[in-house]
PDB file of C-alpha atoms (C1' of nucleotides) in Angstrom:
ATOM      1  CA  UNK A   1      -4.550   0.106  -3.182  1.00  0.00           C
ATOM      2  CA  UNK A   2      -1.826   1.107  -5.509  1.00  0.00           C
ATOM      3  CA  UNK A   3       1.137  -1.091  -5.749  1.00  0.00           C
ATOM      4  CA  UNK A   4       3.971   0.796  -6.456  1.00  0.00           C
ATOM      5  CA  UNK A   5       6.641  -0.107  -9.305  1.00  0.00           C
ATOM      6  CA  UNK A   6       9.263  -0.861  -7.303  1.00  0.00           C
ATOM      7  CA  UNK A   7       7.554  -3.462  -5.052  1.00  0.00           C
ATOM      8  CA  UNK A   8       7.285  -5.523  -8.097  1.00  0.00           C
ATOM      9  CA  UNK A   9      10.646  -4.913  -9.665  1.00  0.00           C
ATOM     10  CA  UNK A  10      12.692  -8.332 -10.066  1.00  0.00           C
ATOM     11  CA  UNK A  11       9.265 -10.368  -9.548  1.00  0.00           C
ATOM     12  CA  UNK A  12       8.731  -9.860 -13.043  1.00  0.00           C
ATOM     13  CA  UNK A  13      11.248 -12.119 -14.586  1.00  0.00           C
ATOM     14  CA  UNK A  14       9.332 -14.818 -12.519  1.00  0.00           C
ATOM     15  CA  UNK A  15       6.026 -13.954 -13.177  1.00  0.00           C
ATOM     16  CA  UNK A  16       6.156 -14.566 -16.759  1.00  0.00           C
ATOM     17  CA  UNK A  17       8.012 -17.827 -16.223  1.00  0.00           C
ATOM     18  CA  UNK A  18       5.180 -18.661 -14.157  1.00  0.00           C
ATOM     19  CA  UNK A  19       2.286 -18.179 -16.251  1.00  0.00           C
ATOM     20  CA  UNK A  20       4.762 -19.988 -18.804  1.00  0.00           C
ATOM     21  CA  UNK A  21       5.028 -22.708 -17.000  1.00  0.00           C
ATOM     22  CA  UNK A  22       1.566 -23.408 -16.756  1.00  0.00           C
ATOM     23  CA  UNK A  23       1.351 -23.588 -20.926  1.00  0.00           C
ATOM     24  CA  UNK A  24       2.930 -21.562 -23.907  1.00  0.00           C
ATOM     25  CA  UNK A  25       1.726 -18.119 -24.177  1.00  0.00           C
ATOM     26  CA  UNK A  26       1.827 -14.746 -26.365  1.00  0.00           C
ATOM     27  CA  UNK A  27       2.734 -11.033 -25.080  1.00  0.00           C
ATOM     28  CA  UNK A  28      -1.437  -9.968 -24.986  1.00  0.00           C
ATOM     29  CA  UNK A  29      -2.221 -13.045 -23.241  1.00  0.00           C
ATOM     30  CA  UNK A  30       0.413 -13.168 -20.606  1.00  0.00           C
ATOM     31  CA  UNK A  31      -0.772  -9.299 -20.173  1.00  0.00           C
ATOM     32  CA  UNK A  32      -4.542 -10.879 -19.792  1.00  0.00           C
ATOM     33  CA  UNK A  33      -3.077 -13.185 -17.333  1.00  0.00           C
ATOM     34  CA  UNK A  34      -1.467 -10.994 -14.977  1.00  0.00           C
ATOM     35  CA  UNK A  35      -4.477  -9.109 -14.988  1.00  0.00           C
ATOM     36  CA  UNK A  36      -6.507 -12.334 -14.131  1.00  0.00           C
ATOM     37  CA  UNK A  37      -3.621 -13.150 -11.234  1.00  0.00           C
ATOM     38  CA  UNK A  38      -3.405 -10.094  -9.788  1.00  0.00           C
ATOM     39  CA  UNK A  39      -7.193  -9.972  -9.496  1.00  0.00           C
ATOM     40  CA  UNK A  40      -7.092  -6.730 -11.954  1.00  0.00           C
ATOM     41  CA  UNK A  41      -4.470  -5.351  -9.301  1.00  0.00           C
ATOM     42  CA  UNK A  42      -2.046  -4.685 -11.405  1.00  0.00           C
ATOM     43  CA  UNK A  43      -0.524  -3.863 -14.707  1.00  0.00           C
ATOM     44  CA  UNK A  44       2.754  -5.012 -16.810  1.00  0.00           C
ATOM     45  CA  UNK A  45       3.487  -1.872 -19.107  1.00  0.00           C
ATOM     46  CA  UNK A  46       3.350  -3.400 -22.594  1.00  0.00           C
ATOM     47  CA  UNK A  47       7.025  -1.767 -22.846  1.00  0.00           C
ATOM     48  CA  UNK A  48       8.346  -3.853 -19.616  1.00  0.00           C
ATOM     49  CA  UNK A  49       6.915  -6.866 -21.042  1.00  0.00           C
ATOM     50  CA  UNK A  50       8.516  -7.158 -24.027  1.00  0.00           C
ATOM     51  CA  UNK A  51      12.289  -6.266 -22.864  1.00  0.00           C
ATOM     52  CA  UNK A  52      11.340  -9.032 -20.614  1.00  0.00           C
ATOM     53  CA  UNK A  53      10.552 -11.430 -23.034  1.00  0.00           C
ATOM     54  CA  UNK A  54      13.905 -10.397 -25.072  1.00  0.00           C
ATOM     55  CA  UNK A  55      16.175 -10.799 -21.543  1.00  0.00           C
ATOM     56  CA  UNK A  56      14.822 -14.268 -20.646  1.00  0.00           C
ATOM     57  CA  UNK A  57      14.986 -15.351 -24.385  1.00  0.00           C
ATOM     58  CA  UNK A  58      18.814 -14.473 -24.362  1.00  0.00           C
ATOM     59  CA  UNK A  59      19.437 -16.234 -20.785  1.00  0.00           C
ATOM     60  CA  UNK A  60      17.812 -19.311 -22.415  1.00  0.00           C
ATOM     61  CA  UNK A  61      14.955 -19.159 -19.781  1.00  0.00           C
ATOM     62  CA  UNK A  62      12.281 -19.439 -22.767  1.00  0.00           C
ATOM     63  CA  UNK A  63      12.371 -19.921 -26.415  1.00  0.00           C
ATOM     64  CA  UNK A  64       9.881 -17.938 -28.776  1.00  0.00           C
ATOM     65  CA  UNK A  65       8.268 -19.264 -32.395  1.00  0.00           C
ATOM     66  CA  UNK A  66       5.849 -17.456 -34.413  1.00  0.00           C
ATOM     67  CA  UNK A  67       2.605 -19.256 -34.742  1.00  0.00           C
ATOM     68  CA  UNK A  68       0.619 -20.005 -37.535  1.00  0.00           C
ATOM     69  CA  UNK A  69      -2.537 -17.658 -37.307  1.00  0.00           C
ATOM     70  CA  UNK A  70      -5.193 -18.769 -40.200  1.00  0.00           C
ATOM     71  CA  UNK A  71      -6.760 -15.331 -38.774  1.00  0.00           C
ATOM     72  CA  UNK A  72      -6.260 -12.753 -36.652  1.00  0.00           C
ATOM     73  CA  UNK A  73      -2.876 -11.033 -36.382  1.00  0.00           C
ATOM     74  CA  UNK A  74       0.487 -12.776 -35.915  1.00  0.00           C
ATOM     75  CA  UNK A  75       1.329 -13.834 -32.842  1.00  0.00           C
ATOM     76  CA  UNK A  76       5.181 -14.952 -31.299  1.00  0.00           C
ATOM     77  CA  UNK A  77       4.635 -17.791 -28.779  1.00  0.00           C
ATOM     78  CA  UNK A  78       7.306 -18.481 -26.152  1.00  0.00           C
ATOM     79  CA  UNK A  79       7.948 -21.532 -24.402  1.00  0.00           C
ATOM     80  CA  UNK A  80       9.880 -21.722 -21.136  1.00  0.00           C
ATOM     81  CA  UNK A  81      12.483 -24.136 -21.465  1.00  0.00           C
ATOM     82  CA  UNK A  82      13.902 -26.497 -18.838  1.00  0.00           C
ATOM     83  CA  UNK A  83      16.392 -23.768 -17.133  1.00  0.00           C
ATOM     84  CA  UNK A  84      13.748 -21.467 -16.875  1.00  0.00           C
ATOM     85  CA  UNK A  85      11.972 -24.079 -14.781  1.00  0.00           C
ATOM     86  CA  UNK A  86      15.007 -24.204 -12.616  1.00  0.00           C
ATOM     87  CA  UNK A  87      15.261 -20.543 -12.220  1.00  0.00           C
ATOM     88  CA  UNK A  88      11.514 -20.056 -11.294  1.00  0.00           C
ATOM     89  CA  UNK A  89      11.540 -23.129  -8.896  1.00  0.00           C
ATOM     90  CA  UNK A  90      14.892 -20.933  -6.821  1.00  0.00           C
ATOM     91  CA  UNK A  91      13.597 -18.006  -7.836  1.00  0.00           C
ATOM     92  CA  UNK A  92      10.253 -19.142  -5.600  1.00  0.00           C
ATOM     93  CA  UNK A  93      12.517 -20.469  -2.989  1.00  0.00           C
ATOM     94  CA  UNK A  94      14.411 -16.837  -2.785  1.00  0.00           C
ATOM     95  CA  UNK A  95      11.076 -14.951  -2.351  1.00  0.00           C
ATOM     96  CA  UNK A  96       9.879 -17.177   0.940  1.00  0.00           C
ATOM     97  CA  UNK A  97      13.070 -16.540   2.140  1.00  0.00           C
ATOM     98  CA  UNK A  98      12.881 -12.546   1.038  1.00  0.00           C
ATOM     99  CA  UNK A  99       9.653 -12.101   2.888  1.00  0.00           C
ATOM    100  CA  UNK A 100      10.412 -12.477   5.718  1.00  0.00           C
ATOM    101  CA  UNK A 101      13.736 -10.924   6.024  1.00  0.00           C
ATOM    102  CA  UNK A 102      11.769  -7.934   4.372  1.00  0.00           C
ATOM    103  CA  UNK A 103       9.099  -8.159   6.994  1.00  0.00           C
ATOM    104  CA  UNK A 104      11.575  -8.544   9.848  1.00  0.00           C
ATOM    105  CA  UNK A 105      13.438  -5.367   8.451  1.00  0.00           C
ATOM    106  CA  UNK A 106      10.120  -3.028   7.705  1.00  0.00           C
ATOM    107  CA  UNK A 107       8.529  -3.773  11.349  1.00  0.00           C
ATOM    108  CA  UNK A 108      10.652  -5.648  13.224  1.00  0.00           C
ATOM    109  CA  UNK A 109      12.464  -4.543  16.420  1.00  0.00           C
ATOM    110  CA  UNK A 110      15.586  -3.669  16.891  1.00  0.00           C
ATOM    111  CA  UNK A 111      17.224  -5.488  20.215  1.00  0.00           C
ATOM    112  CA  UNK A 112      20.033  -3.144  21.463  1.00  0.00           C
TER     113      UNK A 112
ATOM    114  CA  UNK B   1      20.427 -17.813   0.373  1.00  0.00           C
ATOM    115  CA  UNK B   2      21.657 -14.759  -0.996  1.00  0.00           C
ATOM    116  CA  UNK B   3      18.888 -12.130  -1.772  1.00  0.00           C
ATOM    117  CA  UNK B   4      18.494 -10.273  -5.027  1.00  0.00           C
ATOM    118  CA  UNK B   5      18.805  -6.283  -4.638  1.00  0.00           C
ATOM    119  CA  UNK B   6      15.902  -5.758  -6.177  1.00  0.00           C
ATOM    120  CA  UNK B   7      13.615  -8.006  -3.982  1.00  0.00           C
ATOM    121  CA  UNK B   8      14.668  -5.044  -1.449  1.00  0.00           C
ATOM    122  CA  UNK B   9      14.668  -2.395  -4.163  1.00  0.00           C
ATOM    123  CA  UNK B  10      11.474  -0.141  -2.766  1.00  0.00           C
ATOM    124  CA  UNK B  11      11.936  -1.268   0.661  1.00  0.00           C
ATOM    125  CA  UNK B  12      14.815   0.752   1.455  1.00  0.00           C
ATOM    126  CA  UNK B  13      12.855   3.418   2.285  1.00  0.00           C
ATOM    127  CA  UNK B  14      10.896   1.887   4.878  1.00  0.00           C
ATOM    128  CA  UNK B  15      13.489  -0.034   6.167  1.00  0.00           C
ATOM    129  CA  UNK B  16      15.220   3.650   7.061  1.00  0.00           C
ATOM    130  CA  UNK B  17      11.822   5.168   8.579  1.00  0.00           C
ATOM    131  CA  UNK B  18      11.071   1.405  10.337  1.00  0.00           C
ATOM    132  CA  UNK B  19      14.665   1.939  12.295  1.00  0.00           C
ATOM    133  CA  UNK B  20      14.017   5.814  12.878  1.00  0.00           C
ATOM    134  CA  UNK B  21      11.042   5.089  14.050  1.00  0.00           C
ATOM    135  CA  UNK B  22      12.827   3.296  17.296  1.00  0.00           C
ATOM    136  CA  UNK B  23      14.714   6.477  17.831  1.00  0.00           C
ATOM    137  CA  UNK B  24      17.247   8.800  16.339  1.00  0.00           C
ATOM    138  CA  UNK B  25      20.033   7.044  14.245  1.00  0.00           C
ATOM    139  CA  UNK B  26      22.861   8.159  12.856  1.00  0.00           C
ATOM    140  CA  UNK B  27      23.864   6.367   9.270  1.00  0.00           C
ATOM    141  CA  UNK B  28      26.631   3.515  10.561  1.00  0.00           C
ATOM    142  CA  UNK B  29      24.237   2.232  13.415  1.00  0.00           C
ATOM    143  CA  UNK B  30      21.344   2.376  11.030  1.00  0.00           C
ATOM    144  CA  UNK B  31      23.745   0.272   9.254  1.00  0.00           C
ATOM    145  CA  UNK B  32      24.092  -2.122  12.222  1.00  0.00           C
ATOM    146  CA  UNK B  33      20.676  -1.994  12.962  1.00  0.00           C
ATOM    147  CA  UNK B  34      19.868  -3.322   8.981  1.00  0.00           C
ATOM    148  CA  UNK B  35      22.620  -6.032   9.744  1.00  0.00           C
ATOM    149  CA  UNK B  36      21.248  -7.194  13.575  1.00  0.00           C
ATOM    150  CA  UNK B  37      17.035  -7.295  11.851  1.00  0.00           C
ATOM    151  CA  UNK B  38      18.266  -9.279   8.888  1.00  0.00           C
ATOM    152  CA  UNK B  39      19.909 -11.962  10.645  1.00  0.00           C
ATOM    153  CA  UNK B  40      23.235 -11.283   8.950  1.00  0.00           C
ATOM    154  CA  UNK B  41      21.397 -11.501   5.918  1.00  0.00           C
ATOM    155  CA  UNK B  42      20.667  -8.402   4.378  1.00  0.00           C
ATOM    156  CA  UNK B  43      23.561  -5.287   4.219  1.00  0.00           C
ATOM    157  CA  UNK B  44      23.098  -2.322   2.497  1.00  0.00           C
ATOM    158  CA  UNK B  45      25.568   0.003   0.584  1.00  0.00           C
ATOM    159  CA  UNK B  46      26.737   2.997   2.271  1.00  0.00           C
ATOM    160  CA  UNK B  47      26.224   5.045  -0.729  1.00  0.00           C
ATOM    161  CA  UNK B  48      22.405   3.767  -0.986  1.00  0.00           C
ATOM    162  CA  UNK B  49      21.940   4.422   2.605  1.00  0.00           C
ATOM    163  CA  UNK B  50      22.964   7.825   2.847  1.00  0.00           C
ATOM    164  CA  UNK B  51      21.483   8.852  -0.842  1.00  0.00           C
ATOM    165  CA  UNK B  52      18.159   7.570   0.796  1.00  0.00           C
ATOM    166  CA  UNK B  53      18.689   9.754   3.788  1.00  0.00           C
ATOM    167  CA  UNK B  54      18.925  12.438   1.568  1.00  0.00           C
ATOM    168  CA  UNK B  55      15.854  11.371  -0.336  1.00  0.00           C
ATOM    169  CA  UNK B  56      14.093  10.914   2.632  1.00  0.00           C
ATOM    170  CA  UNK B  57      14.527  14.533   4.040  1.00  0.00           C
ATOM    171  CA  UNK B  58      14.075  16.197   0.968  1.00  0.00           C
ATOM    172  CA  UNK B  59      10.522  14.555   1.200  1.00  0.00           C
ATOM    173  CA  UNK B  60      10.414  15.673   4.861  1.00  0.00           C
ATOM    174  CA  UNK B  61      10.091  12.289   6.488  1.00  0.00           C
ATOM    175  CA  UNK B  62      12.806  12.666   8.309  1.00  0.00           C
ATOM    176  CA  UNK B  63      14.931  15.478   9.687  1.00  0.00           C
ATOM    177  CA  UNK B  64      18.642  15.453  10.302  1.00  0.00           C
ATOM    178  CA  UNK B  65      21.308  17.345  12.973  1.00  0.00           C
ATOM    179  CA  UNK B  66      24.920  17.217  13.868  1.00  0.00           C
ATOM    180  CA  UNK B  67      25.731  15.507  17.315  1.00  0.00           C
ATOM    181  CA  UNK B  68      27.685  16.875  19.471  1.00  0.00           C
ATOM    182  CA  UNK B  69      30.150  14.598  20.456  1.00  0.00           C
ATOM    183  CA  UNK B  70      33.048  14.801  22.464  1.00  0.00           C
ATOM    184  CA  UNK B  71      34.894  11.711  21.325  1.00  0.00           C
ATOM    185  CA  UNK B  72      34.598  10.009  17.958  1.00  0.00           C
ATOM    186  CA  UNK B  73      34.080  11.061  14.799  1.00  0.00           C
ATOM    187  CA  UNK B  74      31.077  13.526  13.735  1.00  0.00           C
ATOM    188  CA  UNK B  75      27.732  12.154  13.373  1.00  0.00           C
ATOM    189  CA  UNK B  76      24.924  13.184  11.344  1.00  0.00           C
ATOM    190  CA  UNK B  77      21.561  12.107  13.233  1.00  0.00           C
ATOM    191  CA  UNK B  78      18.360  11.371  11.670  1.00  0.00           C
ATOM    192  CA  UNK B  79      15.483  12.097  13.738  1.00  0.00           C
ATOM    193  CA  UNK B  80      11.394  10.767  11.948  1.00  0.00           C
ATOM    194  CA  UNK B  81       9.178  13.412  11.148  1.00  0.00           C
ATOM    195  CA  UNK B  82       5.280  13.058  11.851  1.00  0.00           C
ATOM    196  CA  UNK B  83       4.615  12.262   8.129  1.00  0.00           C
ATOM    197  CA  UNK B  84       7.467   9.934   8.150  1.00  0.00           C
ATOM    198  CA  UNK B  85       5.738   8.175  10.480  1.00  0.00           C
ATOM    199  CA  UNK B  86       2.470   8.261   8.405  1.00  0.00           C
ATOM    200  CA  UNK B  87       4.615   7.081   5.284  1.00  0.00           C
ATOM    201  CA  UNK B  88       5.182   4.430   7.742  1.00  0.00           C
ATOM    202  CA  UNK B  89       2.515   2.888   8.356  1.00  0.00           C
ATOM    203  CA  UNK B  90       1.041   3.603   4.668  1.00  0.00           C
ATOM    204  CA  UNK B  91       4.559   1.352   3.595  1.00  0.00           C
ATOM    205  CA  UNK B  92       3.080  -1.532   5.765  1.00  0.00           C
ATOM    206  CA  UNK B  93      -0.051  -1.426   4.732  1.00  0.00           C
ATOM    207  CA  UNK B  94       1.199  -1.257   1.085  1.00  0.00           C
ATOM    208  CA  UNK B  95       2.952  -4.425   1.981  1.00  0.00           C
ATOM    209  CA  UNK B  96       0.756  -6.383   3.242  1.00  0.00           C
ATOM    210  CA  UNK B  97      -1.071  -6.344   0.329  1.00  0.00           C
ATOM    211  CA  UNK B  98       1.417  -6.262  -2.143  1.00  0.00           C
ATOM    212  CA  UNK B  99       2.715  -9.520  -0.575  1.00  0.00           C
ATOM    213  CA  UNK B 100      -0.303 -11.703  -1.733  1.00  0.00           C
ATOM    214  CA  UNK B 101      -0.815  -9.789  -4.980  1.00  0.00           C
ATOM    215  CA  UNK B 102       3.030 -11.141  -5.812  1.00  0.00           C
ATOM    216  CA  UNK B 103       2.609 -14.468  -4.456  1.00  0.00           C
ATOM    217  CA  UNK B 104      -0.392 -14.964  -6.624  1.00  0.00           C
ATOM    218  CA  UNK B 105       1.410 -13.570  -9.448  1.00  0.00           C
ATOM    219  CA  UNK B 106       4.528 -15.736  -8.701  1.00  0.00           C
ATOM    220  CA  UNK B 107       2.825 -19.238  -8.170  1.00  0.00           C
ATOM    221  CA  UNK B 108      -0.613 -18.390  -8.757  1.00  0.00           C
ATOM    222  CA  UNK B 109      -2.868 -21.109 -11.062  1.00  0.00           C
ATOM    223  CA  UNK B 110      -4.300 -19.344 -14.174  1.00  0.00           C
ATOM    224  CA  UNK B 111      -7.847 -19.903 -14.585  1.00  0.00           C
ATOM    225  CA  UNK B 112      -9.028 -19.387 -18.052  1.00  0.00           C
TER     226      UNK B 112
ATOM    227  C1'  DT C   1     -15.751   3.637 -42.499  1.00  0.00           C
ATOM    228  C1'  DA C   2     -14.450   4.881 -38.061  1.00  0.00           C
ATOM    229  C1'  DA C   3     -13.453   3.119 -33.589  1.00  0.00           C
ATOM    230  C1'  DA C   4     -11.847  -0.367 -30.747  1.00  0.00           C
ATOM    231  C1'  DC C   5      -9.152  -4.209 -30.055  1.00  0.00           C
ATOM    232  C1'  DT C   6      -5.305  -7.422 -30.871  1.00  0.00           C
ATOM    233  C1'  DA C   7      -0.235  -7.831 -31.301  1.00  0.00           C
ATOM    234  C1'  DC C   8       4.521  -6.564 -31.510  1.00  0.00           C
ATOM    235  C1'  DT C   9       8.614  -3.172 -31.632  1.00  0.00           C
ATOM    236  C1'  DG C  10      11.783   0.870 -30.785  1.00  0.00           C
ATOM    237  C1'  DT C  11      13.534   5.139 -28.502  1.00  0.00           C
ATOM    238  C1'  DG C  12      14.755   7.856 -24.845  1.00  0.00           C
ATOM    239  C1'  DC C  13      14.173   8.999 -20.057  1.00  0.00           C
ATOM    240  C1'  DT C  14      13.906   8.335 -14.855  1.00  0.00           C
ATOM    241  C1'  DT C  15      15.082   6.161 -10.727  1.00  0.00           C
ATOM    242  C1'  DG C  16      17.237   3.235  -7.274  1.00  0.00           C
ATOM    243  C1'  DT C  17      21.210   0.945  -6.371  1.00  0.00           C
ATOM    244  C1'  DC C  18      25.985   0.038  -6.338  1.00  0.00           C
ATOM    245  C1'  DA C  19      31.147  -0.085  -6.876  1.00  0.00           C
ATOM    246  C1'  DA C  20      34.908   2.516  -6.119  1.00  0.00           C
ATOM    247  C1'  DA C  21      37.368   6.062  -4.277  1.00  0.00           C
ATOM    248  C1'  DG C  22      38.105   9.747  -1.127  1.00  0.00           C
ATOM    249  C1'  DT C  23      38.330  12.285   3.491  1.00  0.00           C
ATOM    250  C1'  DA C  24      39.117  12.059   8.291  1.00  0.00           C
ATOM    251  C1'  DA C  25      39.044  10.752  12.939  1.00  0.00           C
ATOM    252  C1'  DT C  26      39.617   7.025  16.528  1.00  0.00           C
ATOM    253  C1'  DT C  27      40.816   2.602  18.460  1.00  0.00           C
ATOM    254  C1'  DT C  28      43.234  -1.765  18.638  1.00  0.00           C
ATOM    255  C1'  DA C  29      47.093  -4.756  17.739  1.00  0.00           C
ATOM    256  C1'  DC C  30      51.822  -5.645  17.107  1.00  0.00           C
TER     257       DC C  30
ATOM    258  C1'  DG D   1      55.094   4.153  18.147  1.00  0.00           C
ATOM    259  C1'  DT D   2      53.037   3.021  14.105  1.00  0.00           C
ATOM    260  C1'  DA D   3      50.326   0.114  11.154  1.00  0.00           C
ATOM    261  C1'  DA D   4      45.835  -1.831  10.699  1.00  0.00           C
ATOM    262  C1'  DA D   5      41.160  -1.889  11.622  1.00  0.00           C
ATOM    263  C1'  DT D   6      37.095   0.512  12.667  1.00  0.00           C
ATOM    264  C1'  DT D   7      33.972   4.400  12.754  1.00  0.00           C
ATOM    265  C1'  DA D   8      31.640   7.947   9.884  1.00  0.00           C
ATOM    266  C1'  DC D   9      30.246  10.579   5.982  1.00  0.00           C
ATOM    267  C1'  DT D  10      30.530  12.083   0.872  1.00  0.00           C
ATOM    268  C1'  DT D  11      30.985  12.116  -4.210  1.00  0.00           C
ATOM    269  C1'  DT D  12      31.207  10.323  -8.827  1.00  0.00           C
ATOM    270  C1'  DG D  13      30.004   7.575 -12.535  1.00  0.00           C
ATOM    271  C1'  DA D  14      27.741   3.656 -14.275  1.00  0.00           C
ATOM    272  C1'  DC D  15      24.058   0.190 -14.854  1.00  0.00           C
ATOM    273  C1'  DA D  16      19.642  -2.114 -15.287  1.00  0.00           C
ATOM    274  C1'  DA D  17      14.651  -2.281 -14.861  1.00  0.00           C
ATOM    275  C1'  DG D  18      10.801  -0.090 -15.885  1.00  0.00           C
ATOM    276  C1'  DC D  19       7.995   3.280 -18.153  1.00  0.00           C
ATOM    277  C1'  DA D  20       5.849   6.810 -21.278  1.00  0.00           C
ATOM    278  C1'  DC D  21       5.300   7.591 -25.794  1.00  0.00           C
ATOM    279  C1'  DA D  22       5.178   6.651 -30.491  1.00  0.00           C
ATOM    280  C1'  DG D  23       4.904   3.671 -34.264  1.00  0.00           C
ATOM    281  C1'  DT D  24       3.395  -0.363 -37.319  1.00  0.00           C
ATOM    282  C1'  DA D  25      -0.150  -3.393 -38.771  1.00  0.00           C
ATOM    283  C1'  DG D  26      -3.921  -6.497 -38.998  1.00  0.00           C
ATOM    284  C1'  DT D  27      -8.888  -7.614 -37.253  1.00  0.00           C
ATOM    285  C1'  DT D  28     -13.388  -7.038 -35.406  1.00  0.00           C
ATOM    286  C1'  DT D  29     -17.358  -4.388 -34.055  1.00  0.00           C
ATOM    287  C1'  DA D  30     -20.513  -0.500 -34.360  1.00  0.00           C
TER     288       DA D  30
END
DNA sequence: TAAACTACTGTGCTTGTCAAAGTAATTTAC
DNA sequence: GTAAATTACTTTGACAAGCACAGTAGTTTA
């Protein structure tokens, strides 16, 4: 089962605030992580991830520092900070309340 | 709670083909209809419901004709096609699934 | 030494949605 | 009787998220 794009459109914001919230993270990992989430379900374009990244950094939802790789190739962690907690904690709230608005409106029956 | 667009954003679709499914609709009732299965708590834009309507019978999953009405103003009526009722029920199915892939991804534990 | 993997960035396009404005008829309120 | 509200559909222009594609660069494995 494919999921299309669009389902997933303005989840994303919170899904990276969620794996974030569970411990500082790099791009490839929080990739890795979705993967692992999703149960290899689904796929953040590398592209998407990124311009995420930049548009939460500039809301002040996380903060980013380059770490200090002895090996391997450098790597820019980011850290969600105290607002992005906030946001994903309403953000959470707003998608039990979406669902079932969005199920009601999909299948639900219209009373005349 | 107000809900973000584009928690709907993909849904509008089936939301259309969900009502049309009920019976032929013309776009301001469809517009009521949205209104009465969200509880007040959804509206759409008139120029995203009738650029969907367009979408949607370009794809030919839906079909459209002119009432005939003695009083009132003109109405353009939307009738379901056969594979808009297929698209249907692939939309649902789609959802179903799509809702527990996002609520893992949302508030799911990472397990490394 | 080539291939595969890790890691980040930039450009340009597509798509869905929306705000705003317009057209036009009908119904309700003053 | 006319102004306001409601019904009903359309067009235009803009925006933001997401994506494909391409690029840079270091590391590990075969």
């Amino acid at each position: 089962m494919e999921i299309s794009k669009d389902l997933i459109r303005g989840h994303t914001d919170t899904i990276i605030l969620n794996i974030l919230n569970q411990g500082d993270s790099y791009g490839y990992q929080v990739s890795k992580s979705i993967r692992q989430l999703s149960d290899h379900q689904y796929e953040l374009n590398e592209a998407t991830l990124y311009t995420a990244f930049r548009r939460l950094e500039k809301l002040g939802d996380i903060e980013s520092y380059w770490g200090d790789e002895t090996q391997g190739a450098r790597r820019k962690y980011y850290r969600i900070t105290s607002q992005g907690q906030d946001h994903l904690a309403t953000a959470l709230d707003e998608w039990r309340f979406a669902k079932k608005v969005i199920s009601n409106l999909i299948s639900g029956r219209i009373e005349l």
